[in-house]
Coordinates of N, CA and C in Angstrom, one line a residue:
Chain Z
E1 N 59.3 133.2 152.7 CA 58.3 132.3 151.3 C 58.0 131.0 151.7
D2 N 57.0 130.3 151.6 CA 56.9 128.9 151.7 C 57.6 128.1 150.9
Q3 N 58.2 126.8 151.3 CA 58.8 125.7 150.4 C 58.4 124.6 150.5
V4 N 58.1 123.7 149.7 CA 57.9 122.1 149.7 C 59.3 121.2 149.0
T5 N 59.6 120.6 149.7 CA 60.4 119.4 148.7 C 60.0 117.7 149.0
Q6 N 60.0 117.3 148.0 CA 59.7 116.0 147.9 C 60.8 115.1 147.5
S7 N 61.0 114.2 148.2 CA 61.6 113.1 148.1 C 61.1 111.6 148.5
P8 N 61.9 110.4 147.6 CA 62.8 110.3 146.3 C 62.0 111.4 144.8
E9 N 62.8 111.7 144.1 CA 62.3 112.4 142.8 C 61.3 111.2 142.1
A10 N 62.0 109.9 142.1 CA 61.3 108.8 141.4 C 61.8 107.5 142.4
L11 N 60.9 106.5 142.5 CA 60.9 105.6 143.2 C 60.2 104.1 142.6
R12 N 61.0 103.2 142.3 CA 60.4 101.9 142.1 C 60.6 101.1 142.8
L13 N 59.0 100.1 143.0 CA 58.8 99.4 143.7 C 58.2 97.8 143.3
Q14 N 58.8 97.1 143.7 CA 58.0 95.8 143.6 C 56.5 95.7 144.0
E15 N 55.5 95.0 143.7 CA 54.2 94.6 143.7 C 54.4 94.0 145.3
G16 N 53.4 94.6 146.1 CA 53.7 94.3 147.6 C 54.7 94.7 148.5
E17 N 55.3 95.3 147.9 CA 57.1 96.1 148.4 C 56.4 97.3 148.9
S18 N 56.1 97.5 150.5 CA 55.9 99.0 150.9 C 57.1 99.9 151.3
S19 N 56.7 101.2 151.1 CA 57.5 101.8 151.4 C 56.9 103.5 151.6
S20 N 57.6 104.6 151.6 CA 57.0 105.4 152.2 C 57.3 107.1 151.4
L21 N 56.7 108.1 151.3 CA 57.1 109.3 149.9 C 57.1 110.0 151.5
N22 N 58.5 111.3 151.0 CA 58.3 112.1 152.3 C 58.0 113.6 151.5
C23 N 57.8 114.3 152.4 CA 57.5 115.7 151.9 C 57.8 116.7 153.0
S24 N 58.9 117.4 152.9 CA 59.5 118.5 153.7 C 58.9 119.7 153.2
Y25 N 58.3 120.7 154.4 CA 58.2 121.9 154.2 C 58.6 123.0 155.1
T26 N 58.5 124.4 154.6 CA 58.7 125.2 155.4 C 57.6 126.1 155.4
V27 N 57.1 126.9 156.2 CA 55.8 127.7 156.1 C 55.5 128.2 157.1
S28 N 55.2 129.8 157.0 CA 54.9 130.2 158.3 C 53.5 130.6 158.7
G29 N 53.4 129.1 159.4 CA 52.0 129.0 160.0 C 51.2 128.2 159.0
L30 N 50.8 127.0 159.1 CA 50.4 125.7 158.4 C 49.0 126.1 158.3
R31 N 48.4 126.2 157.5 CA 46.6 126.3 157.1 C 46.6 124.7 156.7
G32 N 47.4 124.3 155.6 CA 46.9 122.8 155.4 C 48.0 122.0 154.6
L33 N 48.1 120.8 154.8 CA 49.1 120.4 154.0 C 48.6 119.2 153.2
F34 N 48.4 119.3 151.3 CA 47.7 118.5 150.6 C 48.5 117.6 149.9
W35 N 47.7 116.1 150.0 CA 48.2 115.3 149.1 C 47.4 115.1 147.6
Y36 N 48.5 114.9 146.4 CA 47.6 114.9 145.3 C 48.1 113.8 144.6
R37 N 47.2 112.5 143.8 CA 48.1 111.5 143.0 C 47.6 112.6 141.3
Q38 N 48.9 112.2 140.5 CA 48.7 112.8 139.2 C 49.0 111.5 138.1
D39 N 48.1 111.1 137.4 CA 48.6 110.2 136.4 C 48.8 111.0 135.0
P40 N 49.6 110.2 134.5 CA 50.0 111.0 133.1 C 49.0 111.6 132.1
G41 N 49.6 112.8 131.9 CA 48.4 113.2 131.0 C 47.2 113.6 131.2
K42 N 46.8 113.8 133.0 CA 46.0 114.4 133.4 C 45.7 115.0 134.7
G43 N 45.1 115.7 135.4 CA 45.1 116.5 136.3 C 45.2 116.0 137.7
P44 N 45.8 116.8 138.3 CA 45.7 116.2 140.2 C 44.6 116.1 140.4
E45 N 44.6 114.8 141.0 CA 43.8 114.0 141.9 C 44.1 114.4 143.2
F46 N 42.9 114.6 143.8 CA 43.0 114.9 145.5 C 42.9 113.6 146.3
L47 N 44.0 113.6 147.5 CA 44.0 112.4 148.2 C 43.3 113.0 149.5
F48 N 44.3 113.8 150.1 CA 44.2 114.0 151.8 C 44.4 115.5 152.2
T49 N 43.7 116.2 152.8 CA 44.7 117.2 153.8 C 44.6 117.0 154.8
L50 N 45.7 117.4 155.8 CA 45.8 117.1 156.8 C 46.3 118.8 157.3
Y51 N 45.9 118.8 158.8 CA 46.3 120.5 159.4 C 46.9 120.1 160.4
S52 N 47.6 119.7 161.2 CA 48.1 119.5 162.2 C 48.9 118.4 162.8
A53 N 50.3 118.8 163.3 CA 50.9 117.8 163.7 C 50.2 116.7 164.5
G54 N 50.4 115.4 164.2 CA 50.0 114.3 164.6 C 48.9 113.6 163.9
E55 N 48.3 114.4 162.8 CA 47.2 114.1 162.1 C 47.8 112.7 161.4
E56 N 46.7 111.8 161.1 CA 46.6 110.9 160.2 C 45.5 110.6 159.3
K57 N 45.6 110.1 158.0 CA 44.6 109.9 157.2 C 44.9 108.7 156.6
E58 N 43.6 107.9 156.1 CA 44.1 106.7 155.3 C 42.8 106.5 153.9
K59 N 43.4 105.9 152.8 CA 42.3 105.6 151.9 C 43.2 104.7 151.1
E60 N 42.5 103.4 151.4 CA 43.2 102.0 150.7 C 44.4 101.9 151.3
R61 N 45.4 101.6 150.6 CA 46.5 101.3 150.7 C 47.4 102.5 150.8
L62 N 46.9 103.6 150.9 CA 47.6 105.0 151.4 C 47.3 105.8 153.0
K63 N 48.3 105.9 153.4 CA 48.4 106.5 154.7 C 49.2 107.9 154.9
A64 N 48.7 109.0 155.0 CA 49.2 109.9 155.1 C 49.1 110.5 156.4
T65 N 50.7 111.2 157.1 CA 50.7 111.2 158.3 C 51.8 113.0 158.3
L66 N 51.6 113.7 159.4 CA 52.0 115.1 159.5 C 52.6 115.2 160.9
T67 N 53.7 115.9 160.6 CA 54.8 116.5 161.6 C 54.7 118.2 161.7
K68 N 55.5 118.6 162.4 CA 55.8 120.2 162.3 C 56.5 120.4 161.4
K69 N 57.6 119.6 160.5 CA 58.4 119.7 159.4 C 58.2 119.1 157.9
E70 N 57.2 117.6 158.5 CA 57.2 116.9 157.5 C 56.0 116.0 157.0
S71 N 55.7 115.7 156.1 CA 54.5 114.9 155.8 C 55.1 113.5 155.3
F72 N 54.4 112.5 155.3 CA 54.9 111.2 154.7 C 53.9 110.4 154.1
L73 N 53.9 109.8 153.1 CA 52.9 109.0 152.4 C 53.1 107.7 152.3
H74 N 52.5 106.9 153.2 CA 53.2 105.4 153.4 C 52.2 104.8 152.1
I75 N 52.3 103.8 151.6 CA 52.1 102.7 150.9 C 52.2 101.3 151.2
T76 N 51.3 100.9 151.5 CA 51.5 99.6 151.8 C 51.1 98.4 151.3
A77 N 51.8 97.3 150.9 CA 51.6 96.6 149.7 C 51.2 96.9 148.4
P78 N 51.8 98.0 147.9 CA 51.2 98.7 146.6 C 51.1 97.5 145.0
K79 N 49.9 97.8 144.6 CA 49.6 97.3 143.4 C 50.1 98.1 142.0
P80 N 50.2 97.4 140.9 CA 50.7 98.4 139.7 C 49.7 99.5 139.5
E81 N 48.4 99.3 139.8 CA 47.9 100.7 139.7 C 47.9 102.0 140.3
D82 N 49.0 102.1 141.4 CA 49.2 102.6 142.3 C 50.3 103.6 141.4
S83 N 50.9 103.2 140.5 CA 52.0 104.1 139.9 C 51.2 105.5 139.1
A84 N 51.9 106.2 139.6 CA 51.3 107.6 139.3 C 52.7 108.7 140.1
T85 N 52.3 109.6 139.5 CA 53.2 111.2 140.5 C 52.1 111.7 141.4
Y86 N 52.7 111.2 142.8 CA 52.3 112.0 144.1 C 52.8 113.3 144.5
L87 N 51.9 114.3 144.5 CA 52.6 115.6 144.7 C 51.9 116.3 146.2
C88 N 52.8 116.9 146.7 CA 52.5 117.5 148.2 C 52.5 119.0 148.0
A89 N 51.5 119.6 148.8 CA 51.2 121.0 148.6 C 50.9 121.5 149.9
V90 N 51.4 122.9 150.2 CA 51.1 123.4 151.8 C 50.3 124.7 151.5
Q91 N 49.6 125.1 152.2 CA 49.0 126.6 152.1 C 49.3 127.2 153.6
G92 N 50.0 128.3 153.5 CA 50.2 129.0 154.6 C 49.1 129.9 155.2
T93 N 49.3 130.1 156.7 CA 48.4 131.2 157.3 C 47.7 132.4 156.3
G94 N 46.9 133.0 156.2 CA 46.8 134.0 155.3 C 47.4 133.9 154.0
R95 N 47.4 132.9 153.6 CA 47.7 133.0 152.2 C 46.4 132.3 151.4
R96 N 46.5 132.5 150.2 CA 45.4 131.7 149.2 C 45.9 130.6 148.7
A97 N 47.2 131.1 148.3 CA 47.7 129.8 147.2 C 48.2 128.7 147.7
L98 N 48.7 127.6 146.8 CA 49.1 126.6 147.1 C 50.7 126.6 147.0
T99 N 51.6 126.2 147.8 CA 53.0 126.1 147.4 C 52.9 124.2 146.9
F100 N 53.5 124.0 145.8 CA 53.4 122.5 145.5 C 54.8 122.3 145.6
G101 N 55.4 121.0 145.7 CA 56.3 120.1 145.4 C 56.5 119.8 144.0
S102 N 57.4 119.3 143.7 CA 57.8 118.7 142.2 C 57.4 117.2 141.8
G103 N 57.3 116.5 143.2 CA 56.8 115.3 143.2 C 57.5 114.4 143.4
T104 N 56.9 113.1 143.3 CA 57.8 111.8 143.7 C 57.0 111.1 142.5
R105 N 57.6 110.3 141.7 CA 57.1 109.8 140.5 C 57.5 108.2 140.9
L106 N 56.2 107.6 141.3 CA 56.3 106.0 141.9 C 55.9 105.1 140.8
Q107 N 56.6 104.0 140.6 CA 56.2 102.8 139.5 C 56.2 101.6 140.1
V108 N 55.1 100.8 140.5 CA 55.0 99.3 140.7 C 55.5 98.7 140.1
Q109 N 56.3 97.9 139.9 CA 56.0 96.6 138.8 C 55.5 95.0 139.4
P110 N 54.9 94.8 138.4 CA 54.2 93.3 138.9 C 55.0 92.3 139.4
Chain Y
N1 N 27.4 115.5 137.1 CA 28.4 116.8 137.2 C 29.7 116.5 136.4
A2 N 30.1 117.4 135.1 CA 31.2 117.2 134.7 C 32.2 117.3 135.7
G3 N 32.4 118.3 136.6 CA 33.4 118.6 137.3 C 34.2 120.0 136.5
V4 N 35.2 119.9 136.2 CA 36.1 121.3 135.9 C 36.6 120.5 134.3
T5 N 36.3 121.3 133.4 CA 36.5 120.8 132.1 C 37.4 122.2 131.6
Q6 N 38.5 121.8 130.4 CA 39.3 122.8 130.0 C 39.1 122.4 128.6
T7 N 39.2 123.4 127.7 CA 39.6 123.5 125.9 C 40.4 124.3 125.5
P8 N 41.3 124.2 124.8 CA 41.4 123.0 124.2 C 42.6 122.2 125.0
K9 N 42.5 120.5 124.5 CA 43.5 119.6 124.8 C 44.8 119.9 124.7
F10 N 45.1 120.4 123.5 CA 46.2 120.8 123.1 C 46.2 121.8 121.9
Q11 N 47.3 122.2 121.9 CA 47.2 123.8 121.1 C 49.0 124.2 120.6
V12 N 48.8 124.3 119.6 CA 50.6 124.9 119.2 C 50.0 126.5 118.8
L13 N 50.9 127.3 119.3 CA 50.9 128.6 118.4 C 52.2 129.1 117.9
K14 N 51.9 130.3 117.3 CA 53.4 130.8 116.8 C 53.9 132.2 117.7
T15 N 54.9 132.3 118.2 CA 55.4 133.3 118.8 C 54.7 134.4 118.3
G16 N 53.9 135.3 119.6 CA 53.0 136.6 119.2 C 52.0 136.6 119.3
Q17 N 51.4 135.1 118.9 CA 49.7 135.0 118.6 C 49.1 135.1 119.8
S18 N 47.7 135.3 120.3 CA 46.9 135.2 121.1 C 45.8 134.4 121.3
M19 N 45.4 133.8 122.8 CA 44.7 133.1 122.5 C 44.3 132.6 123.8
T20 N 43.0 132.4 124.1 CA 42.1 132.1 125.4 C 42.0 130.5 125.6
L21 N 42.3 130.4 126.8 CA 42.4 128.9 127.5 C 41.0 128.7 128.1
Q22 N 40.2 128.1 128.1 CA 39.0 128.1 128.4 C 38.7 127.3 130.2
C23 N 38.0 127.2 130.9 CA 37.7 126.6 131.8 C 36.3 126.6 132.3
A24 N 35.8 125.8 132.7 CA 34.6 125.7 133.3 C 34.1 124.9 134.2
Q25 N 33.4 124.7 135.6 CA 32.9 124.1 136.6 C 31.6 123.9 136.7
D26 N 30.8 123.3 137.3 CA 29.7 123.3 137.4 C 29.1 122.7 138.8
M27 N 30.5 123.1 139.6 CA 30.3 122.2 141.1 C 29.7 123.9 142.1
N28 N 29.4 125.0 141.4 CA 28.9 126.0 142.1 C 30.3 126.6 143.1
H29 N 31.3 126.6 142.7 CA 32.6 126.8 143.4 C 32.8 128.3 143.2
E30 N 33.2 128.9 144.6 CA 33.6 130.1 144.4 C 35.0 130.3 143.7
Y31 N 35.8 129.7 144.6 CA 37.4 129.8 144.2 C 37.6 129.0 142.9
M32 N 38.7 129.8 142.2 CA 38.7 129.2 140.7 C 40.4 129.7 140.6
S33 N 41.0 128.9 139.9 CA 42.6 129.5 139.7 C 42.8 128.7 138.6
W34 N 44.2 129.2 138.2 CA 45.2 128.8 137.0 C 46.4 128.2 137.4
Y35 N 47.1 127.5 137.2 CA 48.4 126.7 137.5 C 48.8 126.6 136.0
R36 N 50.2 126.5 135.8 CA 51.0 125.3 135.2 C 51.9 125.1 135.4
Q37 N 52.1 123.8 135.2 CA 53.3 123.1 135.5 C 54.6 122.4 134.4
D38 N 55.5 122.5 134.9 CA 56.7 122.6 134.1 C 57.8 121.6 134.6
P39 N 58.2 120.6 134.1 CA 59.2 119.7 134.6 C 60.2 120.4 135.8
G40 N 60.0 119.6 136.7 CA 60.9 119.9 137.6 C 60.7 120.9 138.5
M41 N 59.4 121.6 138.2 CA 59.0 122.7 139.0 C 58.1 122.8 140.1
G42 N 57.3 121.9 139.5 CA 55.6 121.7 139.9 C 54.7 122.9 139.7
L43 N 53.6 122.7 140.4 CA 52.5 123.5 139.9 C 52.6 124.8 140.4
R44 N 52.7 125.8 139.4 CA 52.8 127.5 139.9 C 51.5 128.2 139.6
L45 N 51.3 129.2 141.0 CA 49.9 129.4 140.5 C 49.9 131.3 139.6
I46 N 48.9 131.1 138.3 CA 49.3 132.3 137.7 C 48.4 133.1 138.0
H47 N 47.3 132.9 138.2 CA 45.7 133.7 138.8 C 45.1 133.0 139.2
Y48 N 44.2 133.7 140.1 CA 42.9 132.8 141.0 C 42.0 134.2 141.0
S49 N 40.4 133.7 141.3 CA 39.2 134.3 141.6 C 38.6 133.6 142.9
V50 N 38.2 134.4 143.6 CA 37.6 134.4 144.6 C 35.8 134.5 144.6
G51 N 35.3 134.8 143.5 CA 34.2 134.8 142.9 C 33.8 135.8 141.9
A52 N 32.8 135.8 141.3 CA 32.6 136.4 139.9 C 32.9 137.9 140.3
G53 N 33.8 138.6 139.2 CA 34.0 139.8 139.4 C 35.4 140.1 140.3
I54 N 36.2 139.0 140.9 CA 37.1 139.1 141.8 C 38.3 138.1 141.4
T55 N 39.3 138.9 140.9 CA 40.2 138.2 140.4 C 42.0 138.9 141.2
D56 N 42.9 137.7 141.4 CA 43.9 138.5 141.8 C 45.1 137.5 141.4
Q57 N 46.4 138.0 141.4 CA 47.4 137.5 140.7 C 48.1 136.5 141.5
G58 N 48.8 135.8 140.8 CA 49.4 134.8 141.9 C 51.1 134.5 141.7
E59 N 51.6 133.4 141.4 CA 53.0 133.6 141.6 C 53.5 134.3 140.2
V60 N 53.0 133.4 139.2 CA 53.7 133.9 137.8 C 52.8 134.7 137.2
P61 N 52.0 135.6 137.2 CA 50.8 136.5 136.5 C 51.5 136.9 135.0
N62 N 52.9 137.3 134.6 CA 53.0 138.2 133.8 C 52.6 137.4 132.3
G63 N 52.4 137.9 131.2 CA 51.9 137.4 130.2 C 50.8 136.6 130.2
Y64 N 49.6 137.1 131.5 CA 48.7 136.2 131.2 C 47.3 137.2 131.9
N65 N 46.2 137.1 131.3 CA 45.1 138.0 131.7 C 43.7 137.0 132.0
V66 N 43.3 137.2 133.1 CA 42.1 136.6 133.4 C 40.7 137.4 133.6
S67 N 39.5 137.1 133.9 CA 38.2 137.6 133.8 C 37.7 136.7 134.6
R68 N 36.5 137.1 135.3 CA 35.5 135.9 136.0 C 34.3 136.7 136.3
S69 N 33.2 136.7 134.5 CA 32.2 137.0 134.7 C 30.6 136.2 135.2
T70 N 30.8 134.9 135.2 CA 30.0 134.0 136.0 C 31.3 133.3 136.8
T71 N 30.3 132.7 137.6 CA 30.7 131.6 138.4 C 30.9 130.4 138.0
E72 N 30.5 129.9 137.0 CA 31.1 128.7 135.9 C 32.6 129.0 135.4
D73 N 32.5 129.9 134.6 CA 34.1 130.3 133.7 C 34.8 130.8 134.2
F74 N 36.4 130.7 134.0 CA 37.3 131.3 134.3 C 38.6 131.3 133.3
P75 N 38.3 132.1 132.0 CA 39.2 131.9 131.1 C 40.7 132.5 131.1
L76 N 41.8 132.2 130.7 CA 43.1 132.0 130.8 C 43.2 133.1 129.6
R77 N 44.0 134.3 129.0 CA 44.1 134.8 128.1 C 45.9 135.1 128.1
L78 N 46.2 134.7 126.7 CA 47.5 134.7 126.4 C 47.7 135.8 125.6
L79 N 48.4 137.4 125.8 CA 48.1 138.3 124.7 C 48.9 138.3 123.4
S80 N 50.2 137.7 123.6 CA 51.3 137.8 122.8 C 52.0 136.4 123.2
A81 N 51.7 135.4 122.8 CA 52.5 134.3 123.6 C 54.0 134.1 123.4
A82 N 54.9 133.5 123.9 CA 56.0 133.5 124.0 C 56.4 132.0 124.0
P83 N 57.7 131.7 123.7 CA 58.3 130.2 123.9 C 58.3 130.0 125.7
S84 N 59.0 131.0 126.3 CA 58.5 130.6 127.7 C 57.4 130.1 128.3
Q85 N 56.4 130.2 127.5 CA 54.9 130.2 128.0 C 54.5 128.7 127.7
T86 N 55.3 127.9 126.9 CA 55.0 126.6 126.6 C 54.9 125.7 127.8
S87 N 54.1 125.1 128.2 CA 54.0 124.5 129.7 C 52.2 123.8 129.3
V88 N 52.1 123.1 130.5 CA 50.9 122.4 130.8 C 49.9 123.3 131.6
Y89 N 48.8 123.8 131.3 CA 48.1 124.5 132.0 C 46.9 124.1 132.8
F90 N 46.7 124.2 133.8 CA 45.7 123.3 134.7 C 44.7 124.2 135.2
C91 N 43.2 124.5 135.4 CA 42.1 125.0 136.2 C 42.1 124.1 137.4
A92 N 41.7 124.8 138.3 CA 41.1 123.9 139.5 C 40.1 125.1 140.4
S93 N 39.2 124.4 140.8 CA 38.3 124.8 141.7 C 38.2 124.3 142.9
S94 N 37.5 125.4 144.2 CA 37.6 124.7 145.2 C 36.0 125.4 145.5
Y95 N 35.4 124.8 146.7 CA 34.4 125.3 147.2 C 34.2 126.3 147.8
S96 N 35.0 127.0 148.7 CA 35.4 128.0 149.7 C 36.7 128.7 149.2
R97 N 37.0 129.8 149.7 CA 37.6 130.8 149.7 C 39.1 130.3 150.4
D98 N 38.5 129.1 151.3 CA 39.7 128.3 152.2 C 40.4 127.5 151.2
Q99 N 40.2 127.4 150.2 CA 40.5 126.6 149.0 C 40.6 125.1 149.3
E100 N 40.3 124.5 150.3 CA 40.5 123.3 150.3 C 40.0 122.1 149.5
T101 N 40.7 121.1 149.4 CA 40.0 120.2 148.3 C 39.9 120.9 146.9
Q102 N 41.0 121.2 146.6 CA 40.9 121.7 144.9 C 41.1 120.6 144.3
Y103 N 39.6 120.6 143.3 CA 39.4 120.0 141.7 C 40.1 120.6 140.8
F104 N 41.0 119.6 139.9 CA 41.8 120.0 139.0 C 41.0 119.4 137.6
G105 N 41.2 120.4 136.4 CA 40.7 119.9 135.2 C 41.8 118.8 134.4
P106 N 41.6 118.6 133.2 CA 42.3 118.0 132.6 C 43.7 118.1 131.9
G107 N 43.8 119.7 132.0 CA 44.6 120.5 131.7 C 45.0 120.8 130.0
T108 N 45.5 121.6 129.3 CA 45.7 122.1 128.4 C 47.2 122.1 128.1
R109 N 47.8 121.2 127.0 CA 49.3 121.0 126.7 C 49.2 122.5 125.9
L110 N 50.3 123.7 125.9 CA 50.7 124.4 124.8 C 51.8 124.3 124.5
L111 N 52.3 124.5 123.0 CA 53.5 124.4 122.5 C 53.6 126.0 121.6
V112 N 54.3 126.7 122.1 CA 54.5 128.2 121.8 C 55.9 128.0 120.8
L113 N 55.9 128.0 119.6 CA 57.1 127.9 118.7 C 57.4 129.2 118.2

């Protein structure tokens, strides 16, 4: 059974204070690892897909990395508008369903 | 493109009532799915469809029915609502059966009394 664990559950940063969110996973053959951002009262918004260990992707202040057991979402010099819940999901080989973690709730204070 | 749309935004039901949550997409996506999101549990797949006329069960299908008569629409039916179905429901779609880059709707918040 595929499993995804995200840590920490909640993170409070000061504006400009860089940090990382963790997504640990177990899956029988990784087809893809996905990062989403979710604002309160809205649906998840796609950020990145990573396919193999060593892969990295960047978007503005966000950078996602992948190893064989975990993924990190690095946030560099965050701004208050980066405040949201960040979701991680995996898709195993031969499976159509995504398995989601419960998310990390990020708050960036000015 | 409107993307993925869902109606209603919020609904209150009494136990035993039935209702249909609507989902539509205008991106000509093959793959559509329904998730429920509960506090501390992450998104869980209810049902999905890989194309018109083809549906299958996800992780938590009990109490829900789906059909896919067109590419655009994928309604979710609650036959006899129970308090355990109180949740936020999200519809999602993606271009291919490989399910990459799923686009989510804004959600329907359902309260069953």
